[in-house]
mmCIF file of C-alpha atoms and ligand atoms in Angstrom:
data_model
loop_
_atom_site.group_PDB
_atom_site.id
_atom_site.type_symbol
_atom_site.label_atom_id
_atom_site.label_comp_id
_atom_site.label_asym_id
_atom_site.label_seq_id
_atom_site.Cartn_x
_atom_site.Cartn_y
_atom_site.Cartn_z
ATOM 1 C CA PRO A 224 0.000 0.000 0.000
ATOM 2 C CA LYS A 225 0.974 3.524 -0.809
ATOM 3 C CA GLU A 226 -0.457 6.888 0.298
ATOM 4 C CA ARG A 227 0.217 10.491 -0.553
ATOM 5 C CA ASN A 228 2.399 12.033 2.173
ATOM 6 C CA TRP A 229 1.556 15.424 3.697
ATOM 7 C CA ASP A 230 4.226 17.195 1.664
ATOM 8 C CA GLY A 231 3.106 15.695 -1.655
ATOM 9 C CA THR A 232 5.659 12.834 -1.722
ATOM 10 C CA PHE A 233 4.646 9.250 -0.922
ATOM 11 C CA LEU A 234 4.428 6.956 2.059
ATOM 12 C CA TYR A 235 4.812 3.194 1.777
ATOM 13 C CA LEU A 236 3.380 0.783 4.295
ATOM 14 C CA TYR A 237 6.417 -1.214 5.384
ATOM 15 C CA GLN A 238 6.406 -3.610 8.356
ATOM 16 C CA ASN A 239 3.252 -1.954 9.680
ATOM 17 C CA PHE A 240 4.528 1.616 9.573
ATOM 18 C CA TRP A 241 4.302 4.382 6.991
ATOM 19 C CA CYS A 242 7.759 4.964 5.636
ATOM 20 C CA PRO A 243 8.448 8.133 3.611
ATOM 21 C CA SER A 244 9.400 7.125 0.066
ATOM 22 C CA ILE A 245 12.624 9.101 0.337
ATOM 23 C CA ALA A 246 13.771 6.964 3.317
ATOM 24 C CA MET A 247 12.528 3.585 2.140
ATOM 25 C CA LYS A 248 15.773 2.204 0.699
ATOM 26 C CA ALA A 249 17.766 3.553 3.615
ATOM 27 C CA VAL A 250 15.528 1.887 6.201
ATOM 28 C CA VAL A 251 15.982 -1.481 4.500
ATOM 29 C CA SER A 252 19.771 -1.070 4.213
ATOM 30 C CA PHE A 253 19.931 0.018 7.856
ATOM 31 C CA GLN A 254 18.061 -3.119 8.881
ATOM 32 C CA GLN A 255 20.250 -5.356 6.756
ATOM 33 C CA HIS A 256 23.680 -3.909 7.338
ATOM 34 C CA PHE A 257 23.879 -2.021 10.624
ATOM 35 C CA GLU A 258 26.229 -3.704 13.119
ATOM 36 C CA ALA A 259 25.684 -2.209 16.541
ATOM 37 C CA ARG A 260 28.532 -1.962 19.005
ATOM 38 C CA ASP A 261 27.980 -2.310 22.726
ATOM 39 C CA THR A 262 29.153 1.269 23.185
ATOM 40 C CA ASP A 263 26.721 2.782 20.640
ATOM 41 C CA ILE A 264 24.080 5.277 21.680
ATOM 42 C CA ILE A 265 20.926 5.238 19.556
ATOM 43 C CA LEU A 266 18.593 8.227 19.791
ATOM 44 C CA ALA A 267 15.108 7.218 18.656
ATOM 45 C CA SER A 268 11.906 9.193 18.126
ATOM 46 C CA THR A 269 8.987 9.899 15.866
ATOM 47 C CA PRO A 270 9.663 13.025 13.809
ATOM 48 C CA LYS A 271 8.938 16.332 15.583
ATOM 49 C CA SER A 272 9.213 14.969 19.100
ATOM 50 C CA GLY A 273 12.398 16.703 20.225
ATOM 51 C CA THR A 274 14.998 14.760 18.241
ATOM 52 C CA THR A 275 17.126 17.824 17.482
ATOM 53 C CA TRP A 276 17.179 18.743 21.154
ATOM 54 C CA LEU A 277 18.105 15.227 22.231
ATOM 55 C CA LYS A 278 20.903 15.133 19.650
ATOM 56 C CA ALA A 279 22.336 18.402 20.936
ATOM 57 C CA LEU A 280 22.201 17.204 24.536
ATOM 58 C CA ALA A 281 23.650 13.744 23.943
ATOM 59 C CA PHE A 282 26.469 15.083 21.763
ATOM 60 C CA THR A 283 27.390 17.808 24.236
ATOM 61 C CA ILE A 284 27.251 15.511 27.257
ATOM 62 C CA VAL A 285 29.448 12.876 25.628
ATOM 63 C CA ASN A 286 32.000 15.371 24.269
ATOM 64 C CA ARG A 287 32.090 17.829 27.148
ATOM 65 C CA THR A 288 35.661 17.117 28.099
ATOM 66 C CA SER A 289 36.941 17.323 24.514
ATOM 67 C CA TYR A 290 36.098 20.995 24.019
ATOM 68 C CA PRO A 291 35.330 23.889 26.354
ATOM 69 C CA LEU A 292 31.598 24.598 25.985
ATOM 70 C CA LYS A 293 32.311 28.028 24.511
ATOM 71 C CA ASP A 294 34.012 26.269 21.570
ATOM 72 C CA SER A 295 31.414 23.540 21.245
ATOM 73 C CA PRO A 296 30.956 22.193 17.697
ATOM 74 C CA LEU A 297 27.258 22.729 18.362
ATOM 75 C CA LEU A 298 27.840 26.447 17.798
ATOM 76 C CA THR A 299 29.066 25.931 14.260
ATOM 77 C CA THR A 300 27.559 22.616 13.134
ATOM 78 C CA ALA A 301 23.890 21.606 12.928
ATOM 79 C CA PRO A 302 22.859 18.968 15.497
ATOM 80 C CA HIS A 303 21.758 16.718 12.624
ATOM 81 C CA GLU A 304 25.281 16.707 11.267
ATOM 82 C CA LEU A 305 26.850 16.000 14.625
ATOM 83 C CA VAL A 306 24.463 13.099 15.184
ATOM 84 C CA PRO A 307 23.411 11.665 11.818
ATOM 85 C CA PHE A 308 20.114 9.937 11.127
ATOM 86 C CA THR A 309 20.315 6.368 9.909
ATOM 87 C CA GLU A 310 17.520 7.012 7.356
ATOM 88 C CA PHE A 311 18.289 10.548 6.238
ATOM 89 C CA ASP A 312 22.076 10.622 6.368
ATOM 90 C CA LEU A 313 24.046 7.375 6.747
ATOM 91 C CA TYR A 314 22.082 4.858 4.679
ATOM 92 C CA PHE A 315 20.533 7.646 2.637
ATOM 93 C CA LYS A 316 23.911 8.562 1.183
ATOM 94 C CA SER A 317 25.210 5.015 0.807
ATOM 95 C CA GLN A 318 23.734 1.553 0.988
ATOM 96 C CA CYS A 319 26.673 0.371 3.044
ATOM 97 C CA PRO A 320 28.294 3.368 4.726
ATOM 98 C CA ASN A 321 31.604 3.019 6.521
ATOM 99 C CA LEU A 322 30.722 3.563 10.166
ATOM 100 C CA GLU A 323 33.975 2.144 11.530
ATOM 101 C CA ASP A 324 35.756 5.458 11.860
ATOM 102 C CA TYR A 325 33.170 7.234 13.971
ATOM 103 C CA PRO A 326 34.608 8.091 17.370
ATOM 104 C CA THR A 327 33.467 5.914 20.277
ATOM 105 C CA PRO A 328 30.801 6.095 21.519
ATOM 106 C CA ARG A 329 29.075 6.424 18.174
ATOM 107 C CA ILE A 330 25.842 8.369 18.457
ATOM 108 C CA PHE A 331 23.224 7.798 15.762
ATOM 109 C CA ALA A 332 19.586 8.813 15.491
ATOM 110 C CA THR A 333 16.673 6.948 13.972
ATOM 111 C CA HIS A 334 12.936 7.232 13.404
ATOM 112 C CA THR A 335 12.628 3.505 12.664
ATOM 113 C CA PRO A 336 10.077 1.846 14.998
ATOM 114 C CA TYR A 337 11.341 -0.527 17.691
ATOM 115 C CA ALA A 338 9.927 -3.619 15.988
ATOM 116 C CA SER A 339 11.853 -2.816 12.802
ATOM 117 C CA LEU A 340 15.225 -1.959 14.342
ATOM 118 C CA PRO A 341 18.175 -4.080 13.206
ATOM 119 C CA CYS A 342 18.618 -7.163 15.433
ATOM 120 C CA SER A 343 22.138 -6.076 16.341
ATOM 121 C CA ILE A 344 20.709 -3.048 18.161
ATOM 122 C CA LYS A 345 18.377 -5.187 20.235
ATOM 123 C CA ASP A 346 20.902 -7.966 20.854
ATOM 124 C CA SER A 347 23.924 -5.839 21.756
ATOM 125 C CA GLU A 348 24.534 -3.883 24.939
ATOM 126 C CA CYS A 349 24.072 -0.568 23.143
ATOM 127 C CA ARG A 350 21.745 1.992 24.699
ATOM 128 C CA ILE A 351 18.580 3.434 23.188
ATOM 129 C CA VAL A 352 17.209 6.795 24.276
ATOM 130 C CA TYR A 353 13.682 7.483 23.067
ATOM 131 C CA VAL A 354 12.050 10.889 23.180
ATOM 132 C CA CYS A 355 8.328 11.249 22.696
ATOM 133 C CA ARG A 356 5.965 14.188 22.655
ATOM 134 C CA ASN A 357 2.264 14.531 23.265
ATOM 135 C CA PRO A 358 0.430 13.737 20.016
ATOM 136 C CA PHE A 359 -1.436 17.066 19.935
ATOM 137 C CA ASP A 360 1.787 19.077 19.671
ATOM 138 C CA GLN A 361 3.588 16.453 17.611
ATOM 139 C CA LEU A 362 0.816 16.592 15.029
ATOM 140 C CA ILE A 363 0.888 20.392 14.822
ATOM 141 C CA SER A 364 4.674 20.479 14.650
ATOM 142 C CA HIS A 365 4.597 17.821 11.930
ATOM 143 C CA TRP A 366 2.000 19.726 9.929
ATOM 144 C CA HIS A 367 4.081 22.923 10.002
ATOM 145 C CA PHE A 368 7.198 20.961 9.078
ATOM 146 C CA THR A 369 5.579 19.355 6.047
ATOM 147 C CA LEU A 370 4.375 22.763 4.849
ATOM 148 C CA LYS A 371 8.037 23.798 4.779
ATOM 149 C CA LEU A 372 9.136 20.616 2.993
ATOM 150 C CA ARG A 373 6.486 20.875 0.306
ATOM 151 C CA ARG A 374 7.623 21.719 -3.209
ATOM 152 C CA GLU A 375 6.212 24.889 -4.725
ATOM 153 C CA ASN A 376 3.907 23.054 -7.122
ATOM 154 C CA VAL A 377 2.259 21.110 -4.279
ATOM 155 C CA GLU A 378 -0.818 22.605 -2.614
ATOM 156 C CA PRO A 379 -0.446 23.064 1.148
ATOM 157 C CA LEU A 380 -2.308 20.337 3.037
ATOM 158 C CA PRO A 381 -5.209 21.791 5.036
ATOM 159 C CA LEU A 382 -4.868 20.968 8.731
ATOM 160 C CA GLU A 383 -8.262 19.229 8.706
ATOM 161 C CA GLU A 384 -6.923 16.735 6.173
ATOM 162 C CA GLY A 385 -3.677 16.263 8.042
ATOM 163 C CA PHE A 386 -5.680 15.618 11.192
ATOM 164 C CA GLU A 387 -7.785 12.948 9.484
ATOM 165 C CA MET A 388 -4.688 11.246 8.135
ATOM 166 C CA TYR A 389 -3.007 11.426 11.532
ATOM 167 C CA CYS A 390 -6.006 9.748 13.160
ATOM 168 C CA LYS A 391 -5.629 6.921 10.640
ATOM 169 C CA GLY A 392 -1.923 6.699 11.421
ATOM 170 C CA ILE A 393 -0.938 7.913 7.947
ATOM 171 C CA HIS A 394 2.072 10.159 8.477
ATOM 172 C CA SER A 395 5.853 9.710 8.385
ATOM 173 C CA PHE A 396 6.781 6.760 10.625
ATOM 174 C CA GLY A 397 3.195 6.536 11.863
ATOM 175 C CA PRO A 398 0.981 5.363 13.370
ATOM 176 C CA PHE A 399 2.197 7.476 16.271
ATOM 177 C CA TRP A 400 0.647 5.077 18.821
ATOM 178 C CA ASP A 401 2.467 2.029 17.603
ATOM 179 C CA HIS A 402 5.759 3.921 17.497
ATOM 180 C CA VAL A 403 5.589 5.178 21.074
ATOM 181 C CA LEU A 404 4.166 1.926 22.425
ATOM 182 C CA GLY A 405 6.970 -0.119 20.883
ATOM 183 C CA PHE A 406 9.619 1.876 22.729
ATOM 184 C CA TRP A 407 7.466 2.323 25.852
ATOM 185 C CA LYS A 408 7.075 -1.428 26.281
ATOM 186 C CA ALA A 409 10.762 -2.004 25.570
ATOM 187 C CA SER A 410 11.657 0.581 28.238
ATOM 188 C CA LEU A 411 9.485 -1.259 30.783
ATOM 189 C CA GLU A 412 10.924 -4.644 29.891
ATOM 190 C CA ARG A 413 14.522 -3.491 29.603
ATOM 191 C CA PRO A 414 14.972 -0.291 31.616
ATOM 192 C CA ASP A 415 18.753 -0.645 31.489
ATOM 193 C CA LYS A 416 18.590 -0.737 27.696
ATOM 194 C CA VAL A 417 15.913 1.829 26.782
ATOM 195 C CA LEU A 418 15.475 5.230 28.411
ATOM 196 C CA PHE A 419 12.065 6.741 27.674
ATOM 197 C CA LEU A 420 11.954 10.544 27.839
ATOM 198 C CA LYS A 421 9.060 12.928 27.348
ATOM 199 C CA TYR A 422 9.463 16.318 25.672
ATOM 200 C CA GLU A 423 7.088 17.974 28.132
ATOM 201 C CA ASP A 424 9.031 16.704 31.169
ATOM 202 C CA MET A 425 12.251 17.958 29.610
ATOM 203 C CA LYS A 426 10.691 21.379 29.061
ATOM 204 C CA GLU A 427 9.657 21.425 32.708
ATOM 205 C CA ASN A 428 13.015 20.459 34.125
ATOM 206 C CA ILE A 429 15.819 20.096 31.638
ATOM 207 C CA VAL A 430 18.577 19.991 34.238
ATOM 208 C CA SER A 431 17.280 16.860 35.959
ATOM 209 C CA HIS A 432 16.679 15.193 32.608
ATOM 210 C CA ALA A 433 20.114 16.091 31.273
ATOM 211 C CA LYS A 434 21.516 14.502 34.421
ATOM 212 C CA ARG A 435 19.430 11.372 33.915
ATOM 213 C CA LEU A 436 20.443 11.175 30.276
ATOM 214 C CA ALA A 437 24.132 11.537 31.142
ATOM 215 C CA GLU A 438 23.928 8.725 33.689
ATOM 216 C CA PHE A 439 22.036 6.459 31.326
ATOM 217 C CA ILE A 440 24.478 6.834 28.456
ATOM 218 C CA GLY A 441 27.430 6.258 30.750
ATOM 219 C CA PHE A 442 28.719 9.833 31.075
ATOM 220 C CA PRO A 443 27.486 10.878 34.529
ATOM 221 C CA PHE A 444 28.313 14.315 35.891
ATOM 222 C CA SER A 445 30.785 14.352 38.765
ATOM 223 C CA SER A 446 29.859 16.206 41.936
ATOM 224 C CA GLU A 447 32.552 18.728 41.010
ATOM 225 C CA GLU A 448 30.834 19.363 37.669
ATOM 226 C CA GLU A 449 27.493 19.672 39.412
ATOM 227 C CA LYS A 450 28.942 22.262 41.777
ATOM 228 C CA GLN A 451 30.420 24.197 38.863
ATOM 229 C CA GLY A 452 27.010 24.352 37.181
ATOM 230 C CA VAL A 453 28.091 22.343 34.126
ATOM 231 C CA ILE A 454 24.657 20.725 33.732
ATOM 232 C CA GLU A 455 22.978 24.133 33.693
ATOM 233 C CA GLU A 456 25.516 25.399 31.164
ATOM 234 C CA ILE A 457 24.956 22.431 28.852
ATOM 235 C CA SER A 458 21.194 22.785 29.194
ATOM 236 C CA ARG A 459 21.464 26.447 28.210
ATOM 237 C CA LEU A 460 23.722 25.719 25.259
ATOM 238 C CA CYS A 461 21.287 23.083 23.946
ATOM 239 C CA SER A 462 18.161 25.153 24.527
ATOM 240 C CA PHE A 463 15.838 26.140 21.710
ATOM 241 C CA GLU A 464 16.609 29.826 22.324
ATOM 242 C CA SER A 465 20.340 29.296 21.953
ATOM 243 C CA LEU A 466 20.240 26.928 18.946
ATOM 244 C CA LYS A 467 17.596 28.608 16.830
ATOM 245 C CA ASP A 468 19.586 31.838 16.411
ATOM 246 C CA LEU A 469 22.841 30.225 15.362
ATOM 247 C CA GLU A 470 23.791 30.960 11.757
ATOM 248 C CA VAL A 471 24.344 27.271 11.089
ATOM 249 C CA ASN A 472 20.783 26.447 12.080
ATOM 250 C CA LYS A 473 19.230 29.379 10.239
ATOM 251 C CA ASN A 474 20.813 28.462 6.904
ATOM 252 C CA GLY A 475 21.479 25.417 4.780
ATOM 253 C CA SER A 476 19.545 22.225 4.414
ATOM 254 C CA ARG A 477 19.685 18.502 5.048
ATOM 255 C CA PRO A 478 20.561 15.896 2.390
ATOM 256 C CA SER A 479 16.827 15.099 2.264
ATOM 257 C CA GLY A 480 16.140 18.725 1.285
ATOM 258 C CA ALA A 481 14.659 19.833 4.610
ATOM 259 C CA PRO A 482 15.906 23.324 5.480
ATOM 260 C CA ASN A 483 17.833 23.445 8.772
ATOM 261 C CA ASN A 484 15.592 26.206 10.112
ATOM 262 C CA ALA A 485 12.520 23.965 9.747
ATOM 263 C CA PHE A 486 13.696 22.108 12.858
ATOM 264 C CA PHE A 487 13.247 25.212 15.014
ATOM 265 C CA ARG A 488 9.778 26.719 15.153
ATOM 266 C CA LYS A 489 8.140 27.490 18.520
ATOM 267 C CA ALA A 490 9.124 24.713 20.911
ATOM 268 C CA GLU A 491 6.119 25.141 23.149
ATOM 269 C CA VAL A 492 3.936 22.741 25.047
ATOM 270 C CA GLY A 493 0.297 23.355 24.149
ATOM 271 C CA ASP A 494 0.680 25.221 20.841
ATOM 272 C CA TRP A 495 -1.935 22.816 19.452
ATOM 273 C CA GLY A 496 -4.513 24.957 21.308
ATOM 274 C CA ASN A 497 -3.944 27.624 18.632
ATOM 275 C CA HIS A 498 -4.800 25.203 15.829
ATOM 276 C CA LEU A 499 -7.139 22.374 16.786
ATOM 277 C CA THR A 500 -10.886 22.918 17.161
ATOM 278 C CA PRO A 501 -12.570 21.636 20.348
ATOM 279 C CA SER A 502 -14.066 18.738 18.405
ATOM 280 C CA MET A 503 -10.667 17.749 16.976
ATOM 281 C CA ALA A 504 -9.207 17.896 20.475
ATOM 282 C CA LYS A 505 -11.995 15.666 21.795
ATOM 283 C CA ARG A 506 -11.380 13.147 19.060
ATOM 284 C CA MET A 507 -7.674 13.124 19.827
ATOM 285 C CA GLU A 508 -8.391 12.570 23.517
ATOM 286 C CA LYS A 509 -10.598 9.624 22.629
ATOM 287 C CA LEU A 510 -7.917 8.197 20.379
ATOM 288 C CA ILE A 511 -5.302 8.498 23.110
ATOM 289 C CA GLU A 512 -7.591 6.621 25.476
ATOM 290 C CA GLU A 513 -8.389 3.980 22.882
ATOM 291 C CA LYS A 514 -4.811 3.420 21.746
ATOM 292 C CA LEU A 515 -2.808 3.970 24.904
ATOM 293 C CA GLY A 516 -5.317 3.319 27.696
ATOM 294 C CA GLY A 517 -4.013 0.706 30.097
ATOM 295 C CA SER A 518 -0.421 1.055 28.887
ATOM 296 C CA GLY A 519 0.561 3.329 31.745
ATOM 297 C CA LEU A 520 1.756 5.923 29.239
ATOM 298 C CA SER A 521 0.225 9.381 29.560
ATOM 299 C CA PHE A 522 1.020 12.856 28.285
ATOM 300 C CA LYS A 523 1.000 16.362 29.592
ATOM 301 C CA VAL A 524 -0.694 18.426 26.882
ATOM 302 C CA SER A 525 -0.516 21.979 28.177
ATOM 303 C CA SER A 526 2.108 24.054 29.948
HETATM 304 P P1 A3P B 770 7.626 22.954 17.206
HETATM 305 O O1 A3P B 770 7.315 22.714 15.771
HETATM 306 O O2 A3P B 770 6.459 22.688 18.103
HETATM 307 O O3 A3P B 770 8.229 24.276 17.466
HETATM 308 P P2 A3P B 770 12.407 17.287 15.937
HETATM 309 O O4 A3P B 770 13.696 17.813 16.422
HETATM 310 O O5 A3P B 770 12.086 15.917 16.473
HETATM 311 O O6 A3P B 770 12.277 17.395 14.470
HETATM 312 O O7 A3P B 770 11.277 18.190 16.589
HETATM 313 C C1 A3P B 770 11.155 19.541 16.237
HETATM 314 C C2 A3P B 770 10.376 20.244 17.337
HETATM 315 O O8 A3P B 770 11.248 20.441 18.459
HETATM 316 C C3 A3P B 770 9.926 21.629 16.908
HETATM 317 O O9 A3P B 770 8.739 21.882 17.646
HETATM 318 C C4 A3P B 770 11.109 22.488 17.353
HETATM 319 O O10 A3P B 770 10.800 23.848 17.486
HETATM 320 C C5 A3P B 770 11.440 21.840 18.678
HETATM 321 N N1 A3P B 770 12.836 22.047 19.082
HETATM 322 C C6 A3P B 770 13.932 22.129 18.301
HETATM 323 N N2 A3P B 770 15.033 22.335 19.040
HETATM 324 C C7 A3P B 770 14.640 22.383 20.324
HETATM 325 C C8 A3P B 770 15.327 22.593 21.559
HETATM 326 N N3 A3P B 770 16.645 22.793 21.599
HETATM 327 N N4 A3P B 770 14.585 22.581 22.689
HETATM 328 C C9 A3P B 770 13.262 22.380 22.660
HETATM 329 N N5 A3P B 770 12.556 22.192 21.524
HETATM 330 C C10 A3P B 770 13.224 22.191 20.362
#
């Protein structure tokens, strides 16, 4: 099965998820060829859930002793270049990329659902950090993003239509529910392997989450660093406010064609309230209950 994607390209139903046509080959190559190492750190998410933020944080935490923060590569290089996507960078550029020379620990990002991850990721000791976002805001963020990706000859997708498609699970790497549940269940079964983070919790207290992340990926902050305020400094450096105004993030584009600035919009919890009608919101609430009820997973939807 094939559907029209929100930006006018196509989505293919592959292993029960909707894969953007542009990423299809890369997802398959990733599954077939990726050899995880025990030291790898895999950042996973559905699009528009805080991936860019998580990349910035993980990269900075891991490399904090290699550069003083004022000279951080994050100031001159886009987070997506520092931490490449398996589908939009590595296996997008080559069917069999050479990943041997990446410094240890290698940090890669992926939107591939848990069930479809390469076996070597699940079987090795590598860590997975998943970030999810409440579906109301993720939907709105995704809709804005696809408007920016759209080619000029493609009509913008009305939000009402995007909403309908979202409810049917037809969006990049959707259905949303299956994606989050896959990683949620894995995090309950294997808490030492999968760390499950929520965008809204990170917005509420980034310092405690940066600390948790650092511990989980094996780079805990020392008490000396804590005293010196290093966690606060890293959190500030990786904040939306600091990243969105950097020249490198305002200009240029990704190999997939997405402009770098499309990854920085508003970064708010509850922006959906400016877009969804009360009846759409009710339907979304019902869907959340239907799809996630009983899983123990819940979302904060306003700030
Ligand atoms: P909005 O469209 O709601 O503004 P992703 O990185 O997974 O593509 O998600 C993009 C969303 O995260 C966008 O949300 C973007 O503004 C927000 N974002 C980007 N960088 C961020 C940061 N450093 N802190 C918090 N949110 C960020």
